[in-house]
Amino acid sequence: MIDAPFIEIEDLYFSRGDHEIFRGVNMTIPRGKVTAIMGPSGTGKTTLLKLIGGQLTPERGRILIDGEDVHRLSRKALFTLRKRMGMLFQSGALFSDLDVFENVAFPLRVHTDLPDTMVRDLVLLKLQAVGLRGARHLTPAELSGGMARRVALARAVALDPELILYDEPFVGQDPISMGVLVQLIKRLNQALQLTSVVVSHDIKETLSIADYLYLIADGQVVAHGTPQTLDTNQDPRVSQFIHGAPDGPVPFHYPAEAFYSDILGGAPMTKLG
Amino acid sequence: MEALGRAGIFLFQSAVGVPSREGWRLWLHQMHFVGVLSLAIVLVSGLFIGMVLALQGYTILVDFGAEQALGQMVALSLLRELAPVVAALLFAGRAGSALTAEIGLMKATEQLTSMEMIGVDPLRRVVAPRLWAGFVSLPILTVGFSVVGIWGGYLVGVEWLGVFEGSYWSNMQANVAFVSDIGNGMIKSVVFALVVTWIAVFQGYDLVPTSEGISRATTRTVVYSSLAVLGLDFVLTAIMFGGL
């Protein structure tokens, strides 16, 4: 069912300090589909996107994008590869010294020799698609978090990339722009034949647009499949996440010593007086 | 040691290379930000330091009846020592700290990361124009510092204290050598420019991207640059004038 993968992740290991984030992750991300990577907060979903984008280097294993090993490319080849990718950051990460229009125009100006009039048309088209054509003269500081994310989306697709990486696209969106965004990701994917990777923990929205899902927890892929197969998956870790149970095999608490002994037996009591 | 290695690679990757047309535009923009906007503080300081030098120098020289040598004393102190050193210290405080904070904040808000993901190397786009603006502008600021300082010395020495104007200028002309005084002063200034800008930009690029990280890195820029300038000044003076 997975044909011609665009991204292949093989036996990926990564840690930060003593904290192991990935322990042997394997994934194949199909071309032209929306693949969602889900998992509880702190499982390293954003880290995974940074590994795919070549900003972090794994300790073991490799990541192939369209057959090229991301971490074996020269710096120059890596930057060339990145022209074929767009990434939507959680914060938007707009350039604060440029206004909305120039932010979206930035990739066009640095990577193409298009005349100004054409850059203008393209930028306005992209801004129209995210509903912010009227906001073109605002600076990033004047935008709300949700608007900034939409401008960032327009910027990410400015060069019509083949791959878009979405880092938590639904966080902090109001219901209307959330709906718009869900539609936008889906439409973009169909219209431009993109490969999309969506990292998210918003289950409902993600299930509605994803063609394929990977669920990661404890540094490993715990389940993968289409939204339908995951919905009926009996693995307690999967059903806990998909159905949103507060505690279960995936603990709510960060690892700590037992609550009572921590509270009662912690620091020695200081004498009063 | 490891940080020094990283800083070296960082300097090489960003400073070496042929700038594009866009690169020149960005450099000019930074020349304004780093150089032109530092002019006021550097020139005003130069004026006061020249005036103080003349005042102090006069009170000492007049005891020996040697106040005619005031021009030479003011000019040599400025050209050899005070202009390169004080301009570099002011530059570290005014422009260096701003560079660190600006690049640091760009890092903390993921602007550098997003630039990388757009396929633009931030070392070339963000760091290189700032480095070169610093390299070029500090020596120019140093020249300005000396010129204004010598004029300040003239104001106090000649206009106020009544030293003969002809001897102020002619003694200066006779005793200031182009290569050993002006040239060596400029070499110092170029070295300080490299070191201060390198420290400032690297501290910004390498910091821990939190508010505390930015504040620490900005402090480190000023402290490290000042110590490096004063330490290197001693070494360079020993080599240039100490007969080493």
XYZ file of N, CA and C in Angstrom, chain A residues 46 49-50 53-55 75 79-80 82-83 85-87 89-98 103 106-107 110-111 155 159 165 167, chain B residues 9 13-14 22 25-26 29-30 102 105-126 130 205:
198
model
N 9.080 17.218 16.989
C 9.766 18.325 16.325
C 11.210 17.951 16.014
N 11.392 16.167 12.812
C 11.354 17.055 11.643
C 12.717 17.702 11.413
N 13.377 18.084 12.513
C 14.694 18.706 12.367
C 15.713 17.702 11.834
N 15.018 17.507 8.161
C 15.502 18.706 7.486
C 17.019 18.848 7.511
N 17.701 17.923 8.184
C 19.163 17.955 8.200
C 19.741 18.957 9.167
N 18.941 19.450 10.109
C 19.482 20.407 11.070
C 20.105 19.709 12.258
N 27.401 20.607 2.690
C 26.581 21.739 3.126
C 25.834 22.361 1.940
N 21.701 22.471 1.210
C 20.913 23.667 0.978
C 20.146 23.578 -0.339
N 20.718 22.897 -1.323
C 20.001 22.702 -2.585
C 18.793 21.808 -2.373
N 17.169 21.503 0.344
C 16.163 22.217 1.143
C 15.291 23.135 0.304
N 15.780 23.527 -0.874
C 14.930 24.351 -1.740
C 13.698 23.571 -2.168
N 12.068 21.661 -0.160
C 11.236 21.425 1.026
C 10.698 22.753 1.551
N 9.552 22.689 2.200
C 9.083 23.837 2.945
C 8.865 23.360 4.361
N 9.080 24.235 5.331
C 8.790 23.808 6.694
C 7.998 24.887 7.410
N 7.009 26.263 10.852
C 7.407 26.179 12.252
C 6.233 26.489 13.160
N 6.316 25.921 14.360
C 5.250 26.126 15.330
C 5.070 27.609 15.639
N 6.194 28.324 15.756
C 6.102 29.750 16.093
C 5.908 30.615 14.854
N 5.963 30.016 13.672
C 5.915 30.811 12.456
C 7.318 31.155 11.986
N 8.153 31.606 12.947
C 9.549 31.950 12.652
C 9.669 32.917 11.474
N 8.808 33.925 11.458
C 8.911 34.941 10.401
C 10.105 35.845 10.686
N 10.645 36.429 9.616
C 11.789 37.335 9.800
C 11.267 38.667 10.316
N 11.718 39.038 11.517
C 11.094 40.183 12.181
C 11.474 41.512 11.535
N 12.521 41.528 10.714
C 12.889 42.803 10.085
C 12.198 43.015 8.732
N 11.373 42.056 8.312
C 10.664 42.192 7.033
C 9.164 42.190 7.292
N 8.336 38.790 3.719
C 8.577 37.458 4.264
C 8.208 36.386 3.250
N 10.555 36.397 0.291
C 11.958 36.069 0.565
C 12.498 34.869 -0.220
N 11.814 33.701 -0.162
C 12.352 32.552 -0.912
C 12.406 32.828 -2.417
N 15.472 35.132 -3.146
C 16.817 34.548 -3.024
C 17.052 33.395 -3.992
N 15.994 32.705 -4.406
C 16.237 31.526 -5.239
C 15.842 31.688 -6.698
N 4.690 31.414 3.069
C 6.122 31.467 2.761
C 6.673 30.077 2.451
N 7.830 28.623 -3.012
C 8.618 28.059 -4.117
C 7.998 26.781 -4.659
N 6.937 20.120 5.616
C 6.950 19.583 6.976
C 6.165 20.549 7.854
N 5.031 21.565 11.543
C 5.280 21.328 12.966
C 4.103 21.891 13.763
N 36.001 27.697 12.829
C 35.282 27.164 11.670
C 34.183 28.135 11.256
N 33.800 29.855 7.651
C 32.632 29.606 6.799
C 31.868 30.879 6.462
N 31.889 31.843 7.393
C 31.080 33.022 7.104
C 31.862 34.128 6.409
N 23.339 41.028 -3.790
C 22.509 41.122 -2.600
C 23.397 41.230 -1.351
N 24.508 44.693 -0.806
C 23.413 45.513 -0.283
C 23.263 45.297 1.232
N 23.315 44.025 1.625
C 23.187 43.710 3.045
C 24.367 44.286 3.828
N 23.878 47.958 4.369
C 22.875 48.140 5.407
C 23.526 47.987 6.791
N 24.360 46.982 6.938
C 25.036 46.754 8.215
C 26.084 47.817 8.503
N 21.044 40.824 18.615
C 20.217 40.698 17.415
C 20.287 39.269 16.851
N 18.645 36.789 19.252
C 17.183 36.789 19.227
C 16.671 36.127 17.946
N 17.383 36.312 16.863
C 17.002 35.629 15.620
C 17.105 34.114 15.798
N 18.100 33.690 16.582
C 18.239 32.263 16.833
C 17.117 31.775 17.739
N 16.840 32.553 18.798
C 15.832 32.123 19.769
C 14.447 32.043 19.149
N 14.154 32.901 18.169
C 12.828 32.877 17.548
C 12.820 32.011 16.285
N 13.808 31.159 16.155
C 13.904 30.186 15.049
C 14.039 30.825 13.677
N 14.383 32.126 13.640
C 14.516 32.756 12.313
C 15.696 32.178 11.552
N 16.771 31.859 12.289
C 17.941 31.290 11.610
C 17.617 29.893 11.083
N 16.880 29.116 11.909
C 16.506 27.769 11.484
C 15.604 27.831 10.264
N 14.632 28.749 10.293
C 13.714 28.788 9.159
C 14.441 29.255 7.903
N 15.425 30.122 8.085
C 16.221 30.545 6.930
C 16.968 29.347 6.338
N 17.523 28.529 7.221
C 18.208 27.319 6.746
C 17.246 26.433 5.976
N 16.020 26.305 6.484
C 15.073 25.413 5.828
C 14.581 25.982 4.497
N 14.703 27.301 4.330
C 14.350 27.886 3.033
C 15.502 27.649 2.048
N 16.612 27.158 2.571
C 17.739 26.887 1.689
C 18.693 28.059 1.592
N 18.646 28.958 2.595
C 19.572 30.087 2.622
C 20.486 29.892 3.822
N 21.787 29.999 3.580
C 22.737 29.780 4.662
C 22.826 31.036 5.519
N 22.397 30.961 6.797
C 22.439 32.164 7.633
C 23.859 32.675 7.848
N 24.846 31.796 7.726
C 26.224 32.283 7.887
C 26.546 33.291 6.795
N 26.041 33.038 5.604
C 26.332 33.953 4.497
C 25.373 35.145 4.490
N 24.146 34.898 4.851
C 23.124 35.936 4.724
C 23.099 36.859 5.943
N 23.225 36.292 7.134
C 23.093 37.091 8.354
C 24.461 37.449 8.930
N 27.496 41.237 8.619
C 27.763 41.885 9.906
C 29.255 41.822 10.241
N 25.610 33.801 17.689
C 25.252 32.620 16.904
C 25.288 31.353 17.757
